[in-house]
């Protein structure tokens, strides 16, 4: 797991108030019970704050899994 | 141990049923990271499991305060639903858009004022159907209060979209929309009696380009104000009991550029930012407080560094800073102005200070910059005793409960002591900087009474008059009877008048001590009893040589066949101990006879505070039968009660004729 992905996992766990152990590589909205569509909005705000980036509506609506979220953040922070 | 590991350990202990151990494990984590949301939630859940709900609410409110995001709010609401047991109030939030986040915010704002609210969110945009259809989900939740929030751009589209709408067409358009809302709310109020309806007024519209020039009356900046004015006037006049919240004002207080996050709006239909929902929820929570009779009545104030800058014992009477145009005197004057505004709304003022009494009183009397004078203060304790016992004495002297008091003191030690000895007293953190005092006071929304009545405004005056009565009482200690005769008490017991209904609701909901059942009511329920031929609502007005206490007593009676049932009877503590309660009972008996009743029944439900009314029915000759739940049912024939008469020192100016 990359450093970026592990940091993202931390933010997800913090926001959803669960343990990082509860999150696997296929973690996604709907797969993790706490990752609801409302929680997703808070998660997006937390990601923006943690990485100092701004996400567009389109990015927010697509970054609903650990994989896509990592790719989105990676593209922004380089 | 790493903090994360410790949270995990505590949450494991909690799951295995060892809540006390879990709490012991999690408290050090909260000590080092008070803002940790997860630790707060685990600690609160432990306290809920251990039965300490008020402790849990404090922790949850602090967590919400530290991280006011949608996910924190929803986690808190879920936890309360899961482990909180019976809520103190049930509410629903309906309207345009997605409402779950607002419902969760309300849950947290209620926790911050010590209320466990169970809040149901209406469905997206379904408010009209929900209002009109009694089978809608929100009514299954059995809400005692329903909040409605509407989108201006949807409901009043033309106001926003049609720049050339003429003045007459604009007014007609607004009135049409308001008329429909009025009809729906009237129907909902009739279909759900006893439910308090609260409507947020029209808010600002997003993404509208401001118009700089142009005509006056039809200027876009004017349209919203006109719509809100007509909305409020129509609803408060035609739909009794409906409360209208100033949505545009709430939005202005968070900044009209912070009303919504466009992405969340277009993604999920959420019309408000967390910051705005938080403030909306605080207003809503103040309504819950008023409905539950938890409104605070008295502001207890420290002197040095709180009412004025400096220390009178060191700086001298004229050396303390208050008033004038320079700082910090101007900041303290602004704070006192805020205090006087509260006083004009009926909040009682008391002073609690460690000082030589004469020094502090001299500042009130002689300092030219003081706005508060000694006559504004209903009671004071200025001495070197500890403030917690002094506060108990103040409560006794003012005849109010300590749980209706708010204590403001600049000294953290004094605040900590007060919180420890009197957790029921609201002791908020006063800001460290006096320039923030006035704004802090304006944001302290714990004095809300849904309607401001004449009695509120006279209350401080009336309390001051009570103090004079108390001195007279001391002077005549040898002969209490002579004292009562000297008061010249005049009492009026009459059937409820249409203009008194909101005061009646307010009195029923605020009276704790001399209140036979402590059952609370809504405006709608009172209106229903007032209109019903089976019900007799008696309002009691009391005056004496020192002043007019106004409408301070109520009896709610229901006639059924030959029996008159006293549903509830209560008197404000301001008029207790003077025989008015006997006068009121004599009037109830007369009313029973006038309706051809031969027997009367009564009910006493004990509460933590209503001991003063415990033997009321016994004293006048009712027979008690104690129930398993500790309440008492009373019965008596009107013949057996024929000896009950109003005391000789009370002149009854109008009453029922038997």
XYZ file of C-alpha atoms in Angstrom:
736
model
C 0.000 0.000 0.000
C 1.358 3.416 -0.904
C 1.813 6.178 1.646
C -0.915 8.175 -0.073
C -3.370 5.314 0.109
C -2.620 4.721 3.764
C -3.226 8.403 4.528
C -6.528 8.240 2.650
C -7.482 5.144 4.647
C -6.807 7.088 7.851
C -9.101 9.915 6.727
C -11.849 7.467 5.777
C -11.588 5.658 9.128
C -11.584 8.982 11.057
C -14.595 10.328 9.172
C -16.667 7.164 9.278
C -15.589 6.545 12.868
C -14.418 2.988 12.264
C -11.060 1.189 12.526
C -8.656 1.090 9.584
C -8.696 -2.707 10.112
C -12.322 -2.659 8.981
C -11.278 -1.230 5.605
C -9.915 -3.470 2.870
C -8.671 -2.661 -0.645
C -12.168 -2.956 -2.085
C -13.636 -0.471 0.436
C -16.368 1.609 -1.217
C -19.614 3.426 -0.623
C -22.269 0.792 0.017
C -19.664 -1.937 0.683
C -18.626 -0.449 4.024
C -21.945 -0.038 5.918
C -20.903 3.282 7.507
C -19.998 4.742 4.073
C -23.483 6.018 3.246
C -24.265 8.658 0.657
C -24.462 11.297 3.422
C -21.233 10.133 5.046
C -19.648 10.345 1.591
C -20.264 14.106 1.530
C -18.500 14.543 4.868
C -15.708 12.304 3.654
C -15.181 14.510 0.607
C -14.939 17.567 2.832
C -12.429 15.750 5.085
C -10.326 14.691 2.088
C -10.250 18.270 0.799
C -9.071 19.482 4.172
C -6.492 16.721 4.714
C -4.827 17.180 1.315
C -5.455 20.882 0.765
C -7.273 20.267 -2.520
C -10.658 21.125 -3.955
C -12.850 18.499 -5.599
C -15.422 19.209 -8.274
C -18.974 17.895 -8.163
C -18.061 15.332 -10.812
C -15.022 14.124 -8.885
C -17.079 13.870 -5.699
C -19.784 11.862 -7.369
C -17.266 9.404 -8.870
C -14.756 8.993 -6.031
C -16.931 6.509 -4.174
C -14.347 3.754 -3.654
C -10.877 3.631 -2.134
C -9.490 2.943 -5.614
C -11.136 5.842 -7.464
C -10.607 8.178 -4.517
C -6.889 7.378 -4.442
C -6.616 7.995 -8.179
C -8.472 11.312 -7.886
C -6.317 12.565 -5.012
C -3.145 11.298 -6.694
C -3.947 13.289 -9.840
C -4.408 16.443 -7.748
C -1.409 16.222 -5.444
C 0.860 14.662 -8.102
C -0.710 2.807 24.496
C -1.508 4.473 21.203
C -4.723 6.483 21.329
C -6.325 4.481 18.554
C -5.581 1.228 20.350
C -7.095 2.627 23.520
C -10.319 3.655 21.761
C -10.488 0.168 20.256
C -9.991 -1.394 23.672
C -12.712 0.761 25.231
C -15.151 0.058 22.449
C -14.446 -3.691 22.818
C -15.104 -3.509 26.570
C -18.330 -1.643 25.889
C -19.473 -4.278 23.411
C -18.786 -7.045 25.927
C -20.988 -5.270 28.475
C -18.282 -3.780 30.716
C -19.456 -0.162 30.360
C -17.918 1.127 33.596
C -14.509 -0.285 32.662
C -14.858 1.059 29.133
C -15.585 4.531 30.524
C -12.469 4.337 32.737
C -10.411 3.430 29.673
C -11.793 6.143 27.414
C -11.770 9.109 29.846
C -7.943 9.554 29.762
C -8.156 9.617 25.931
C -10.752 12.397 26.091
C -8.538 14.138 28.643
C -5.613 14.313 26.205
C -7.737 14.706 23.031
C -10.997 16.415 24.051
C -11.866 16.969 20.366
C -11.632 13.305 19.382
C -15.072 12.499 17.988
C -14.744 8.722 18.230
C -13.589 8.844 21.834
C -16.496 11.196 22.658
C -18.993 8.827 21.093
C -17.625 5.831 22.995
C -17.654 7.822 26.275
C -21.220 8.990 25.650
C -22.383 5.472 24.844
C -20.821 4.218 28.104
C -22.695 6.896 30.027
C -25.958 6.058 28.285
C -25.520 2.385 29.141
C -24.729 3.387 32.747
C -27.909 5.493 32.865
C -26.250 8.929 32.971
C -28.126 10.566 30.097
C -27.410 14.179 31.031
C -23.668 13.388 31.188
C -23.890 11.732 27.768
C -25.712 14.737 26.283
C -22.938 17.070 27.496
C -20.221 14.908 25.887
C -22.195 14.600 22.628
C -22.848 18.340 22.467
C -19.116 18.976 22.923
C -18.307 16.486 20.135
C -20.791 18.211 17.820
C -19.253 21.533 18.716
C -15.724 20.333 17.976
C -16.549 18.817 14.579
C -19.854 20.196 13.284
C -19.974 18.043 10.153
C -22.792 15.984 8.698
C -21.128 12.693 9.618
C -20.567 13.654 13.278
C -24.151 14.881 13.578
C -25.552 11.710 12.092
C -23.339 9.476 14.272
C -24.609 11.317 17.368
C -28.247 11.034 16.283
C -27.808 7.321 15.577
C -26.198 6.723 18.961
C -29.037 8.480 20.806
C -31.632 6.482 18.896
C -29.812 3.226 19.625
C -28.916 3.680 23.322
C -30.689 6.806 24.532
C -33.959 5.232 25.696
C -37.088 7.384 25.716
C -36.558 10.854 24.235
C -37.733 13.983 26.104
C -39.406 15.247 22.926
C -40.229 13.972 19.432
C -39.900 16.263 16.423
C -40.094 16.153 12.643
C -38.361 18.333 10.051
C -40.097 18.585 6.685
C -39.670 20.783 3.626
C -37.910 21.166 0.305
C -34.732 19.234 -0.373
C -32.823 16.660 1.665
C -33.612 17.040 5.356
C -31.729 14.248 7.183
C -28.674 16.439 7.915
C -30.874 19.175 9.413
C -32.701 16.604 11.575
C -29.336 15.359 12.868
C -28.157 18.904 13.578
C -31.333 19.490 15.612
C -30.636 16.360 17.618
C -27.201 17.732 18.568
C -28.389 21.305 19.225
C -31.028 19.853 21.559
C -28.364 17.808 23.363
C -26.423 21.040 23.914
C -29.349 22.390 25.950
C -29.823 19.101 27.818
C -32.693 17.748 25.707
C -32.810 14.290 24.140
C -34.806 14.905 20.969
C -35.834 12.159 18.575
C -36.050 13.856 15.182
C -37.570 12.364 12.037
C -36.671 13.847 8.661
C -39.402 14.192 6.068
C -38.898 12.852 2.577
C -37.231 14.893 -0.170
C -39.670 17.640 -1.308
C -42.657 15.762 0.206
C -43.699 18.460 2.713
C -47.077 19.225 1.115
C -48.189 15.611 1.056
C -46.801 15.074 4.553
C -48.731 18.055 5.897
C -52.006 16.891 4.367
C -51.767 13.099 4.607
C -52.158 11.749 8.164
C -50.787 8.381 7.044
C -47.427 9.921 6.015
C -44.373 8.467 7.788
C -43.621 11.571 9.850
C -46.906 11.221 11.738
C -46.086 7.588 12.646
C -43.201 9.132 14.583
C -45.826 11.003 16.694
C -43.987 14.334 16.675
C -44.912 16.972 19.276
C -43.423 19.637 17.051
C -43.023 19.860 13.259
C -40.572 22.238 11.581
C -41.240 23.253 7.967
C -38.519 24.775 5.791
C -39.359 25.971 2.299
C -37.295 26.943 -0.712
C -38.022 30.508 -1.792
C -36.850 29.945 -5.356
C -39.412 27.147 -5.749
C -42.345 28.616 -3.870
C -41.927 32.225 -4.982
C -40.183 31.619 -8.295
C -41.477 34.795 -9.942
C -40.040 36.996 -7.196
C -36.613 35.782 -8.154
C -36.978 35.147 -11.849
C -39.243 37.908 -13.132
C -37.396 41.210 -13.063
C -40.215 43.228 -14.587
C -43.031 42.011 -12.366
C -45.153 45.055 -11.443
C -45.751 45.981 -7.817
C -49.423 44.958 -7.800
C -48.721 41.694 -9.593
C -45.897 40.981 -7.167
C -48.110 41.509 -4.104
C -50.908 39.394 -5.578
C -48.413 36.653 -6.402
C -46.984 36.650 -2.866
C -50.436 36.639 -1.269
C -51.581 33.721 -3.445
C -48.642 31.599 -2.313
C -49.154 32.585 1.332
C -52.866 31.802 1.128
C -52.154 28.245 -0.008
C -49.609 27.761 2.763
C -52.049 29.179 5.279
C -54.775 26.768 4.207
C -52.446 23.785 4.397
C -51.129 24.738 7.823
C -54.635 25.377 9.136
C -55.718 21.945 7.919
C -52.622 20.279 9.416
C -53.162 22.065 12.742
C -56.764 20.850 12.817
C -55.825 17.279 11.844
C -53.061 17.060 14.458
C -54.261 18.945 17.536
C -51.577 19.439 20.125
C -48.742 19.416 17.592
C -46.722 22.633 17.573
C -46.136 23.810 13.989
C -43.045 25.899 13.317
C -42.394 27.419 9.884
C -39.099 28.872 8.755
C -39.731 32.111 6.857
C -38.469 32.664 3.305
C -34.693 32.554 2.983
C -32.340 34.157 0.509
C -32.033 32.726 -2.980
C -28.717 31.459 -4.202
C -27.085 32.644 -7.404
C -29.130 35.763 -8.015
C -27.230 38.684 -9.478
C -27.799 41.760 -7.321
C -29.508 44.735 -8.963
C -27.713 47.932 -8.107
C -29.978 50.587 -9.582
C -33.679 50.474 -10.281
C -36.921 51.431 -8.612
C -37.584 51.129 -4.918
C -40.648 49.114 -3.958
C -40.164 46.414 -6.542
C -36.412 46.207 -6.085
C -35.267 42.561 -5.636
C -33.751 43.483 -2.282
C -37.196 44.546 -1.123
C -39.175 41.590 -2.417
C -37.953 39.044 0.134
C -38.636 41.417 3.034
C -42.157 42.116 1.758
C -42.882 38.406 1.306
C -41.657 37.622 4.825
C -43.606 40.446 6.406
C -46.853 39.354 4.759
C -46.126 35.697 5.559
C -45.550 36.353 9.258
C -48.531 38.678 9.623
C -50.935 36.313 7.884
C -49.825 33.187 9.725
C -49.652 34.662 13.208
C -53.055 36.270 12.750
C -54.922 33.440 11.046
C -53.302 30.209 12.224
C -53.121 30.406 16.017
C -50.190 28.637 17.607
C -47.951 28.602 14.535
C -44.484 29.983 15.188
C -42.577 31.657 12.319
C -38.769 31.610 12.439
C -36.797 34.435 10.838
C -34.934 32.370 8.243
C -33.538 35.392 6.367
C -32.168 36.723 9.673
C -30.634 33.343 10.575
C -28.969 33.271 7.150
C -27.679 36.801 7.560
C -26.087 35.804 10.874
C -23.943 33.121 9.180
C -23.333 35.306 6.113
C -25.438 35.092 2.978
C -22.430 33.753 1.034
C -22.315 30.732 3.384
C -25.878 29.546 2.846
C -25.197 26.526 0.709
C -22.417 24.438 -0.775
C -23.251 24.298 -4.481
C -21.701 20.863 -4.916
C -23.697 19.308 -2.079
C -26.807 21.030 -3.389
C -26.436 19.736 -6.930
C -25.145 16.318 -5.794
C -27.513 15.555 -2.951
C -30.182 18.248 -2.741
C -28.835 19.593 0.559
C -29.934 23.225 0.640
C -27.841 24.413 3.591
C -24.212 24.383 4.710
C -23.386 22.753 8.056
C -22.757 26.223 9.487
C -26.263 27.373 8.530
C -27.937 24.148 9.684
C -26.200 24.501 13.015
C -27.671 27.963 13.586
C -31.112 26.899 12.315
C -30.978 23.946 14.719
C -30.061 26.228 17.631
C -33.184 28.289 16.962
C -35.241 25.108 16.704
C -33.760 23.808 19.967
C -34.774 27.001 21.757
C -38.346 26.220 20.725
C -38.005 22.707 22.141
C -36.842 24.292 25.412
C -39.866 26.561 25.519
C -42.230 23.659 24.771
C -40.685 21.566 27.549
C -40.883 24.428 30.039
C -37.085 24.541 30.280
C -36.833 28.221 29.501
C -34.533 30.104 31.877
C -36.068 32.947 33.841
C -33.264 34.578 35.779
C -29.813 35.969 34.952
C -27.403 35.946 37.927
C -24.495 38.335 37.425
C -21.073 38.744 38.977
C -19.780 42.360 39.284
C -15.985 42.888 38.991
C -14.726 42.155 35.431
C -18.249 41.018 34.487
C -20.547 44.046 34.779
C -17.683 46.522 34.860
C -13.918 46.555 34.240
C -11.672 46.565 37.289
C -12.245 45.696 40.938
C -14.339 48.083 42.989
C -12.583 47.122 46.248
C -9.238 48.227 44.753
C -10.053 50.817 42.103
C -12.789 52.626 44.024
C -16.408 53.269 43.136
C -15.650 55.750 40.375
C -12.456 53.960 39.340
C -14.136 50.964 37.704
C -14.656 51.043 33.927
C -18.154 51.211 32.546
C -19.818 53.558 30.059
C -18.186 56.382 28.111
C -16.749 56.183 24.651
C -13.409 54.554 25.376
C -12.549 50.955 26.021
C -13.105 48.875 28.042
C -15.935 50.960 29.584
C -17.832 51.056 26.274
C -17.726 47.250 25.970
C -19.133 46.772 29.484
C -21.840 49.361 28.721
C -22.800 47.440 25.575
C -23.034 44.252 27.665
C -25.271 46.009 30.213
C -27.453 47.272 27.382
C -27.922 43.651 26.276
C -28.826 42.697 29.851
C -31.418 45.480 29.961
C -32.921 44.202 26.709
C -33.364 40.795 28.321
C -34.909 42.464 31.348
C -37.444 44.180 29.102
C -38.378 40.697 27.826
C -39.145 39.643 31.400
C -35.859 38.051 32.496
C -35.224 38.599 36.223
C -31.828 40.082 37.122
C -29.897 39.127 40.247
C -26.396 40.041 41.421
C -23.989 37.598 43.071
C -20.626 39.067 43.955
C -17.762 38.690 46.412
C -17.390 42.278 47.579
C -18.250 44.582 50.427
C -21.953 45.049 49.878
C -21.902 48.840 50.112
C -18.981 49.171 47.646
C -20.801 47.261 44.929
C -24.168 48.902 45.576
C -22.468 52.313 45.409
C -21.295 51.548 41.874
C -24.923 50.809 40.887
C -26.084 54.040 42.540
C -23.271 56.489 41.875
C -21.224 55.507 38.827
C -22.351 57.733 35.947
C -21.632 55.078 33.305
C -23.807 52.344 34.822
C -26.899 51.438 32.788
C -28.064 48.934 35.409
C -29.299 50.555 38.595
C -30.197 48.988 41.933
C -33.904 49.105 41.032
C -33.214 46.795 38.046
C -31.880 44.098 40.348
C -34.609 41.914 41.834
C -32.318 40.388 44.473
C -28.637 40.386 45.354
C -26.089 38.578 47.515
C -22.975 40.696 47.849
C -20.762 39.242 50.588
C -17.798 36.915 51.071
C -19.710 33.653 51.377
C -19.349 30.984 48.707
C -21.375 31.664 45.585
C -23.043 28.247 45.426
C -24.845 28.686 48.778
C -25.543 32.338 47.985
C -27.224 31.242 44.763
C -29.451 28.810 46.673
C -30.531 31.727 48.873
C -31.207 33.942 45.838
C -33.438 31.228 44.360
C -35.350 30.957 47.629
C -35.765 34.725 47.899
C -36.997 35.015 44.307
C -39.164 31.932 44.716
C -37.812 30.265 41.564
C -35.963 27.000 40.956
C -32.173 27.068 40.614
C -32.689 25.231 37.313
C -34.235 28.362 35.827
C -31.079 30.392 36.510
C -28.143 31.352 34.259
C -24.926 32.342 36.050
C -22.403 34.669 34.373
C -19.000 35.122 35.968
C -15.598 36.004 34.468
C -13.784 33.794 36.983
C -13.267 30.189 35.766
C -12.891 28.947 39.368
C -16.273 30.337 40.354
C -17.839 28.816 37.236
C -16.290 25.427 37.989
C -17.564 25.530 41.581
C -21.042 26.479 40.443
C -21.140 23.672 37.850
C -20.022 21.184 40.460
C -22.492 22.190 43.186
C -25.358 23.264 40.930
C -25.140 21.364 37.623
C -28.756 22.391 36.979
C -27.760 26.057 36.811
C -26.646 27.026 33.296
C -23.074 28.308 33.745
C -21.726 29.059 30.267
C -18.137 29.961 29.460
C -18.037 33.751 29.432
C -15.560 34.867 26.717
C -12.201 36.023 28.091
C -12.435 39.322 26.202
C -15.088 41.806 27.448
C -15.526 43.117 23.893
C -17.147 39.730 23.126
C -19.588 39.850 26.077
C -22.481 41.602 24.296
C -22.336 39.303 21.255
C -22.092 36.274 23.554
C -25.202 37.336 25.466
C -27.176 37.897 22.260
C -26.292 34.351 21.167
C -27.461 32.792 24.459
C -30.829 31.522 23.275
C -32.155 30.049 26.513
C -34.740 32.674 27.435
C -37.102 31.940 24.526
C -40.798 32.086 25.320
C -42.813 31.475 22.186
C -44.832 34.605 22.731
C -43.985 37.718 24.667
C -46.935 38.587 26.871
C -47.734 41.571 29.066
C -46.990 39.520 32.191
C -43.421 38.840 30.998
C -42.715 42.498 30.772
C -44.133 43.194 34.222
C -42.390 40.265 35.822
C -39.259 42.057 37.025
C -41.404 44.840 38.431
C -43.578 42.260 40.097
C -40.581 40.480 41.621
C -39.280 43.773 42.973
C -42.718 44.347 44.492
C -42.514 40.882 46.052
C -39.338 41.982 47.798
C -41.250 44.910 49.349
C -43.976 42.491 50.412
C -41.330 40.301 52.004
C -40.076 43.221 54.131
C -43.604 44.017 55.235
C -44.027 40.338 56.031
C -40.978 40.454 58.296
C -42.261 43.571 60.060
C -45.595 41.943 60.755
C -44.034 38.597 61.669
C -46.032 38.465 64.894
C -49.354 38.652 63.105
C -49.406 37.053 59.653
C -53.160 37.485 59.429
C -52.875 41.229 59.886
C -50.199 41.236 57.212
C -52.468 39.416 54.764
C -55.296 41.867 55.478
C -52.918 44.787 54.951
C -52.023 43.562 51.455
C -55.460 44.407 50.022
C -55.429 41.377 47.690
C -57.910 41.503 44.793
C -58.653 38.352 42.811
C -60.618 37.842 39.627
C -61.581 34.304 38.567
C -63.217 34.280 35.142
C -63.736 32.017 32.145
C -60.789 32.120 29.723
C -60.783 35.137 27.403
C -59.675 34.816 23.748
C -56.866 37.334 24.334
C -55.443 35.323 27.251
C -54.889 32.003 25.499
C -51.194 32.378 24.742
C -50.510 33.526 28.319
C -52.470 30.506 29.586
C -50.329 28.096 27.529
C -47.196 29.851 28.702
C -48.193 29.735 32.386
C -49.136 26.042 32.220
C -45.803 25.238 30.606
C -43.638 27.334 32.924
C -45.187 26.614 36.310
C -43.451 23.830 38.234
C -44.077 24.209 41.967
C -47.795 24.737 42.439
C -48.884 22.617 39.480
C -51.027 19.544 40.215
C -49.926 17.439 37.236
C -47.083 19.360 35.472
C -48.702 18.280 32.213
C -47.594 20.608 29.407
C -49.903 21.809 26.638
C -49.693 23.485 23.244
C -51.475 26.619 22.085
C -53.712 24.412 19.956
C -54.820 22.293 22.925
C -55.625 25.378 24.972
C -57.609 26.861 22.091
C -59.528 23.604 21.806
C -60.427 23.558 25.521
C -61.386 27.235 25.330
C -63.793 26.506 22.462
C -65.246 23.275 23.826
C -68.605 23.468 25.673
C -67.493 20.587 27.941
C -64.426 22.397 29.188
C -64.245 25.233 31.709
C -60.928 27.059 31.640
C -60.671 29.421 34.619
C -58.136 32.227 34.514
C -57.180 33.915 37.762
C -55.857 37.468 38.017
C -54.231 38.664 41.226
C -53.419 42.211 42.330
C -52.588 43.865 45.630
C -51.487 47.238 46.973
C -47.971 46.646 45.680
C -48.883 45.895 42.123
C -50.645 43.782 39.575
C -49.346 40.221 39.209
C -51.702 39.694 36.259
C -52.870 36.294 35.032
C -51.177 33.948 37.493
C -53.595 31.067 38.112
C -55.412 28.515 35.967
C -57.841 25.658 36.413
C -58.646 23.297 33.528
C -61.937 21.512 34.196
C -64.046 19.122 32.152
C -67.745 18.595 32.812
C -69.040 15.112 32.159
C -72.571 14.398 33.327
C -72.852 15.349 36.979
C -69.097 15.305 37.554
C -66.614 18.106 37.138
C -63.117 16.741 36.577
C -60.211 19.042 37.462
C -57.760 18.154 34.734
C -55.116 20.457 36.151
C -54.874 23.396 38.510
C -51.909 25.681 39.019
C -50.719 29.014 40.406
C -47.581 30.982 39.673
C -45.172 30.904 42.620
C -45.367 34.705 42.644
C -48.812 34.587 44.287
C -48.386 31.562 46.547
C -48.880 31.647 50.303
C -51.607 34.261 50.320
C -54.730 32.139 50.183
C -55.333 32.643 46.451
C -55.283 28.855 45.977
C -58.345 28.570 48.270
C -60.106 31.326 46.343
C -59.440 29.447 43.108
C -60.870 26.212 44.587
C -63.955 28.102 45.804
C -64.444 29.314 42.216
C -64.038 25.809 40.799
C -66.774 24.639 43.187
C -69.022 27.518 42.124
C -68.400 26.662 38.469
C -69.300 23.027 39.202
C -72.562 24.066 40.852
C -73.336 26.444 37.987
C -73.005 23.473 35.593
C -75.252 21.267 37.732
C -72.443 19.009 38.955
C -72.756 17.147 42.250
C -69.232 15.779 42.466
C -65.709 16.943 41.681
C -62.604 14.876 40.955
C -58.973 15.926 41.032
C -55.549 14.481 40.226
C -52.113 15.003 41.736
C -49.023 13.685 39.920
C -45.909 14.177 42.056
C -42.809 15.652 40.397
C -39.386 16.692 41.691
C -40.723 20.190 42.268
C -44.435 20.212 42.953
C -44.451 19.350 46.661
C -46.133 22.737 47.457
C -49.371 21.469 45.875
C -49.183 17.924 47.353
C -51.818 18.444 50.074
C -53.952 21.004 48.206
C -56.912 18.689 47.604
C -56.663 17.047 51.062
C -56.770 20.417 52.812
C -60.106 21.498 51.323
C -61.816 18.157 51.999
C -61.261 15.801 49.048
C -60.845 12.052 49.665
C -57.634 10.607 48.242
C -56.982 7.240 46.689
C -53.328 6.572 46.062
C -52.426 4.920 42.753
C -49.610 2.415 42.175
C -47.663 5.085 40.242
C -47.661 7.406 43.313
C -50.230 9.747 41.788
C -53.392 10.453 43.775
C -56.975 10.509 42.559
C -59.291 12.744 44.556
C -63.077 12.872 44.793
C -65.572 14.911 46.788
C -69.248 15.803 46.548
C -70.045 19.472 46.084
C -72.069 19.204 49.324
C -68.958 18.118 51.229
C -67.065 21.086 49.806
C -69.739 23.664 50.609
C -67.649 25.065 53.471
C -64.809 26.062 51.153
C -64.845 29.844 50.847
C -62.431 32.471 49.680
C -60.353 33.877 52.613
C -61.635 37.024 54.321
C -58.576 39.089 53.326
C -59.179 38.535 49.609
C -61.738 40.570 47.767
C -63.127 38.570 44.890
C -63.960 41.094 42.197
C -65.588 38.721 39.752
C -66.352 35.043 39.728
C -68.937 32.406 38.875
C -72.378 32.790 40.358
C -73.674 29.471 41.621
